Coordinates of C-alpha atoms in Angstrom, one line a residue:
X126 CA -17.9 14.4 10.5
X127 CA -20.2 14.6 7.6
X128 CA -23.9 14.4 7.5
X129 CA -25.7 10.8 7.0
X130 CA -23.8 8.1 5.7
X131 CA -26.2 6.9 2.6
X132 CA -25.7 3.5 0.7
X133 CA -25.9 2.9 -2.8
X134 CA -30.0 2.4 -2.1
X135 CA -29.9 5.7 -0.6
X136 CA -31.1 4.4 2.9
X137 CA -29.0 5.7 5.7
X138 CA -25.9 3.6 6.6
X139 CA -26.3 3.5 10.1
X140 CA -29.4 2.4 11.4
X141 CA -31.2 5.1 14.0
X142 CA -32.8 1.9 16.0
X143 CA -32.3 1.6 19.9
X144 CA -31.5 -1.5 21.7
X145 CA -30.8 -3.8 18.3
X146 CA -28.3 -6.5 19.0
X147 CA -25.9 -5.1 17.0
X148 CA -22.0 -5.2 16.8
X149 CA -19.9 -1.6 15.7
X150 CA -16.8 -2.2 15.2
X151 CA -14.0 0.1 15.1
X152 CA -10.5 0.0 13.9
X153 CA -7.8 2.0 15.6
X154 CA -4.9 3.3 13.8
X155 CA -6.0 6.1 11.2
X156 CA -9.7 5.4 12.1
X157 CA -10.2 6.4 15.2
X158 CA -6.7 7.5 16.0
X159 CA -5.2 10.1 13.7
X160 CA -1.8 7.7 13.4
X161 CA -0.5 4.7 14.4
X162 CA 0.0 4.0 17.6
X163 CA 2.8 1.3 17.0
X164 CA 4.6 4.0 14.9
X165 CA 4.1 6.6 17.7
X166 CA 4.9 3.9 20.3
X167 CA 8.3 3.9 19.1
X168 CA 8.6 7.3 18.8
X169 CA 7.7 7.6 22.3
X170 CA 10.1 5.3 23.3
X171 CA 13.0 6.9 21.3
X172 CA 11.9 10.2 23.2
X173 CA 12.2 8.8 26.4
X174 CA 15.9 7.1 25.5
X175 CA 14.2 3.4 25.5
X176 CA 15.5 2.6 21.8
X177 CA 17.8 4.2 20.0
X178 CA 16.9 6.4 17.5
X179 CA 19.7 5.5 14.9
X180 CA 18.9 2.4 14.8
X181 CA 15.2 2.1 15.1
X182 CA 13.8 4.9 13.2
X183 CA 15.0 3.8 10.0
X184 CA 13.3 0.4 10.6
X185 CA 11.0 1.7 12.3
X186 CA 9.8 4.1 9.3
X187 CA 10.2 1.1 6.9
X188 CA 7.9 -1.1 8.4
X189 CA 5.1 1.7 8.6
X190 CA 5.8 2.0 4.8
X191 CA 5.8 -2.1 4.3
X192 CA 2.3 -1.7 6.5
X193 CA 0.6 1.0 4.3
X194 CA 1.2 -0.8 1.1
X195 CA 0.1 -4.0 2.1
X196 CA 3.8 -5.8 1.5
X197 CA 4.6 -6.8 5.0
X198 CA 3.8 -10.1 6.2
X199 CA 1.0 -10.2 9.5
X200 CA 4.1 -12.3 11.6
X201 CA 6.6 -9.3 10.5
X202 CA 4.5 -6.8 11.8
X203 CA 3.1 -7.8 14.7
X204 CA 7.0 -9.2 15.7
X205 CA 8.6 -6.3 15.3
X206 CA 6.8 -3.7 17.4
X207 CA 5.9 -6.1 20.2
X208 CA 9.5 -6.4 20.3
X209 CA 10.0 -3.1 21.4
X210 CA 8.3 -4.7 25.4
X211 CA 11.1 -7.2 25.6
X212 CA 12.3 -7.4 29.4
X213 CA 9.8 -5.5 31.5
X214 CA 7.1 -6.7 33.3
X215 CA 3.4 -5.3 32.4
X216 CA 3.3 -3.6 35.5
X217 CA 7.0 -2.2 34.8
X218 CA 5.5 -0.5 31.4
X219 CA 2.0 0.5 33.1
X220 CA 3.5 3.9 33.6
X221 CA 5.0 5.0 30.2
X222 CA 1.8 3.3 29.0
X223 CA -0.6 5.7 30.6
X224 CA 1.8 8.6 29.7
X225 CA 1.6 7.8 26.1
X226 CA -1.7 7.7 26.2
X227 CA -2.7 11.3 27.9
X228 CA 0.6 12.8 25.9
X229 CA 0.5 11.4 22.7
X230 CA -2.6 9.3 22.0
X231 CA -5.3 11.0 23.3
X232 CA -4.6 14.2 21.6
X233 CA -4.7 12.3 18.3
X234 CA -8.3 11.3 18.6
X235 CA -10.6 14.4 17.0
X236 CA -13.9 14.7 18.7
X237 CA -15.8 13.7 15.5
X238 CA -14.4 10.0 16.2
X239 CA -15.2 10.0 19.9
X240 CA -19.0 11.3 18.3
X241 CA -19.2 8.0 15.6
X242 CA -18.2 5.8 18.6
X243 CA -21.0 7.7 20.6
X244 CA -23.6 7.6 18.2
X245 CA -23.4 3.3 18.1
X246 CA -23.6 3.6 21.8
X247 CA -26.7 5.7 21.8
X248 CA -28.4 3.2 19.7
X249 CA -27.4 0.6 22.1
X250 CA -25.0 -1.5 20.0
X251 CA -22.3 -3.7 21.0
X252 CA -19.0 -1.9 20.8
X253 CA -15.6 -3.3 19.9
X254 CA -12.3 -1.8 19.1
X255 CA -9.9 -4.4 16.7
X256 CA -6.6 -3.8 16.5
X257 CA -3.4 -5.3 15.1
X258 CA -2.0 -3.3 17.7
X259 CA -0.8 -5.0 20.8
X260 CA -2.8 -5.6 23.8
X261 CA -0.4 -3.5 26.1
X262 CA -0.9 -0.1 24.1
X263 CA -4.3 -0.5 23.5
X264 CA -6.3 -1.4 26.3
X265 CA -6.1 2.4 27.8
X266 CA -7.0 3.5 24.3
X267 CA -10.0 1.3 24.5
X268 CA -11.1 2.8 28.2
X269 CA -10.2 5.9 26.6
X270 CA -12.7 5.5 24.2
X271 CA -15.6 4.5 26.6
X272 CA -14.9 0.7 24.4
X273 CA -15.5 -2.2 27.2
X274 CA -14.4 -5.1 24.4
X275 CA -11.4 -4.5 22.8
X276 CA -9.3 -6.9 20.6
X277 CA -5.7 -6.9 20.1
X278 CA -2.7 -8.8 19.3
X279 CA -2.0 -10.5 22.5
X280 CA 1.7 -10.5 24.4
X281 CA 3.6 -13.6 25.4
X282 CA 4.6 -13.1 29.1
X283 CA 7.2 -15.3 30.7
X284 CA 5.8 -17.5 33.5
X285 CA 9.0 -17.3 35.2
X286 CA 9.7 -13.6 35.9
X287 CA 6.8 -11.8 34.4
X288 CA 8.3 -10.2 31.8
X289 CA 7.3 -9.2 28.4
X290 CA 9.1 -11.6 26.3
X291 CA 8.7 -9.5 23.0
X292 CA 6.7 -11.7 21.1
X293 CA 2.8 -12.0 20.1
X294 CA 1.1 -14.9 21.5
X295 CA -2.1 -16.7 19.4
X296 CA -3.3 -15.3 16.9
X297 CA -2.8 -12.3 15.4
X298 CA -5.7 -9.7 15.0
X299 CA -4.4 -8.6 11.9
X300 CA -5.9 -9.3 8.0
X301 CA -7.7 -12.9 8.4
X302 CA -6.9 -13.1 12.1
X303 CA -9.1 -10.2 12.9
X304 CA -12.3 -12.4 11.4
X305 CA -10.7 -15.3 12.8
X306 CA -10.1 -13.2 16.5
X307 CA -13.7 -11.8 16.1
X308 CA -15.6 -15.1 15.5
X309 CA -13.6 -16.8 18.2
X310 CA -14.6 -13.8 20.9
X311 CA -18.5 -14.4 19.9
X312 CA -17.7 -18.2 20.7
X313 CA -16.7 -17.3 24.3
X314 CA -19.1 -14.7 25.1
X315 CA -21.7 -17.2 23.7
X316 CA -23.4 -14.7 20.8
X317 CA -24.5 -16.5 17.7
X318 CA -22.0 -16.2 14.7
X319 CA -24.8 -14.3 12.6
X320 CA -23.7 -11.3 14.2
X321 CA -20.6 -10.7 12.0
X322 CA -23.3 -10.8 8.8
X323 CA -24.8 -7.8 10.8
X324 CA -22.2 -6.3 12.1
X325 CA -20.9 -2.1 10.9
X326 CA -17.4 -2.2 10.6
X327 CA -15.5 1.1 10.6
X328 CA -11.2 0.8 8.8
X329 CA -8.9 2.8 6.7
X330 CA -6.5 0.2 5.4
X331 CA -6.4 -2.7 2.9
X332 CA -5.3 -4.6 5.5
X333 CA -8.8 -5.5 7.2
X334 CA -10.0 -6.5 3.6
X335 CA -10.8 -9.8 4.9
X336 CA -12.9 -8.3 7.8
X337 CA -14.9 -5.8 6.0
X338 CA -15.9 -7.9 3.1
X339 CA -17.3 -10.6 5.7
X340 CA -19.4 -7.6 7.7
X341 CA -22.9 -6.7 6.5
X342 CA -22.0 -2.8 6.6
X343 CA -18.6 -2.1 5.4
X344 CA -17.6 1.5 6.4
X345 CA -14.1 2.8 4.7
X346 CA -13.0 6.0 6.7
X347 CA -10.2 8.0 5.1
X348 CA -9.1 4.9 2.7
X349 CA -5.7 4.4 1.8
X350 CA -4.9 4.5 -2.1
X351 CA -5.8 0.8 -2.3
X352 CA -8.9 0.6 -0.1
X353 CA -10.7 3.0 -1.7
X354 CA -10.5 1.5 -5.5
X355 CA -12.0 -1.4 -3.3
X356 CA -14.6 0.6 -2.2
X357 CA -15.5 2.4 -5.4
X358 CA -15.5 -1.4 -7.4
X359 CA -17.9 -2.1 -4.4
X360 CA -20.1 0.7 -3.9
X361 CA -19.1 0.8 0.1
X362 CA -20.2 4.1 1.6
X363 CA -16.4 6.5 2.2
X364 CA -16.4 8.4 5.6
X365 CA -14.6 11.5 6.1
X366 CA -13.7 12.3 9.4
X367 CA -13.1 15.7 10.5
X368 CA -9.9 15.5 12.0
X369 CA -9.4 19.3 13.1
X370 CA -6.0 20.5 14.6
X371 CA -4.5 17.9 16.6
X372 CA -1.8 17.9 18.8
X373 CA 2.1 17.4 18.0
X374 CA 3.0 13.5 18.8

């Protein structure tokens, strides 16, 4: 990672202070995670014989490109991969989940984004990972990542038999829903809205546009194309990760 993070005032980006009540929060997929973990989900699952790979990768390629240039609709998205859980119960996936995780995603994190995640925690702030990402793949990702609060797109389960049903239920952390998920978690852990104005807020993607412009510390880590004009017309600091060698997915 590089040095100090400096703003266009030249005062350092992240605050050295201990103990402020302070919320850092981090994006997953090509922020922390070098990838996407609903791209590598499926993937995974091809591997493994769970979907078929004629079929799915094409799509499954196509939606990652609809994703990265901003063209795909939040319902779209979010439908599509938590499709890929239809007809197994969470405790039927638990065990591919955890494999995924020590095979594929853990490998993909480069010590220099478990150090920015460790550096908010030294200072004592409030972490929280925000995902579009569903709720099943993620929460061992967030454990992973030493991240108690975690939001996700959320999975409808059928009261019946306890399966997955493959749908999202509520709504969707992705674009506007991630403001709308994050102001809706302060509500129920009873911390006072003003935290968002405060708040360091660490993406890669034109996607969480919405998000970042409503933080008071906007943090674009390896921008996509679009993204970064954004952050150049704004003056928002542009972090570099070191990502290193990482493993194969």
């Amino acid at each position: 990672m590089q040095g100090p993070l400096r703003g266009p005032g030249g005062s350092a980006s992240v605050p050295a202070g201990r103990g402020a009540v302070r919320l850092a929060l981090f994006d997953l997929d090509h922020t922390l995670l070098s990838g996407d973990s609903d791209v590598l989900w499926c993937e995974f699952l091809m591997a493994e014989g769970v979907l078929d790979r004629a079929v799915f990768a094409p799509r499954n390629a196509e939606m990652a490109r609809r994703y990265s240039a901003g063209s795909v609709s939040a319902e779209d998205f979010c439908d599509f991969y938590v499709a890929t859980l239809a007809g197994r119960s969470l405790l039927e996936w638990q065990p591919l989940c955890q494999r995924f995780l020590t095979e594929v995603v853990a490998p993909l994190i480069p010590a220099s984004a478990h150090a920015l995640v460790d550096s908010h925690r030294q200072q004592g702030h409030r972490l929280v990972l925000t995902t579009a990402t569903n709720r099943v793949l993620t929460a061992l990702t967030a454990q992973h990542l030493g991240i108690a609060d975690l939001l996700a797109t959320e999975v409808a389960v059928d009261a019946g038999n306890g399966r997955c049903t493959g749908r999202p239920q509520g709504t969707l952390n992705m674009r506007e829903g991630k403001l709308m998920r994050l102001r809706a978690w302060l509500v129920e852990h009873e911390l006072p809205a003003s935290l968002v104005g405060g708040a360091v807020f660490y993406s890669d993607s034109v996607n969480d546009l919405p998000l970042l412009r409503a933080v008071g510390e906007p943090v674009v880590v390896d921008p996509d194309p679009r993204l970064l004009r954004e952050a150049q017309a704004r003056r928002w600091p542009v972090l570099r990760l070191d990502r290193g060698p990482v493993a194969p997915a």
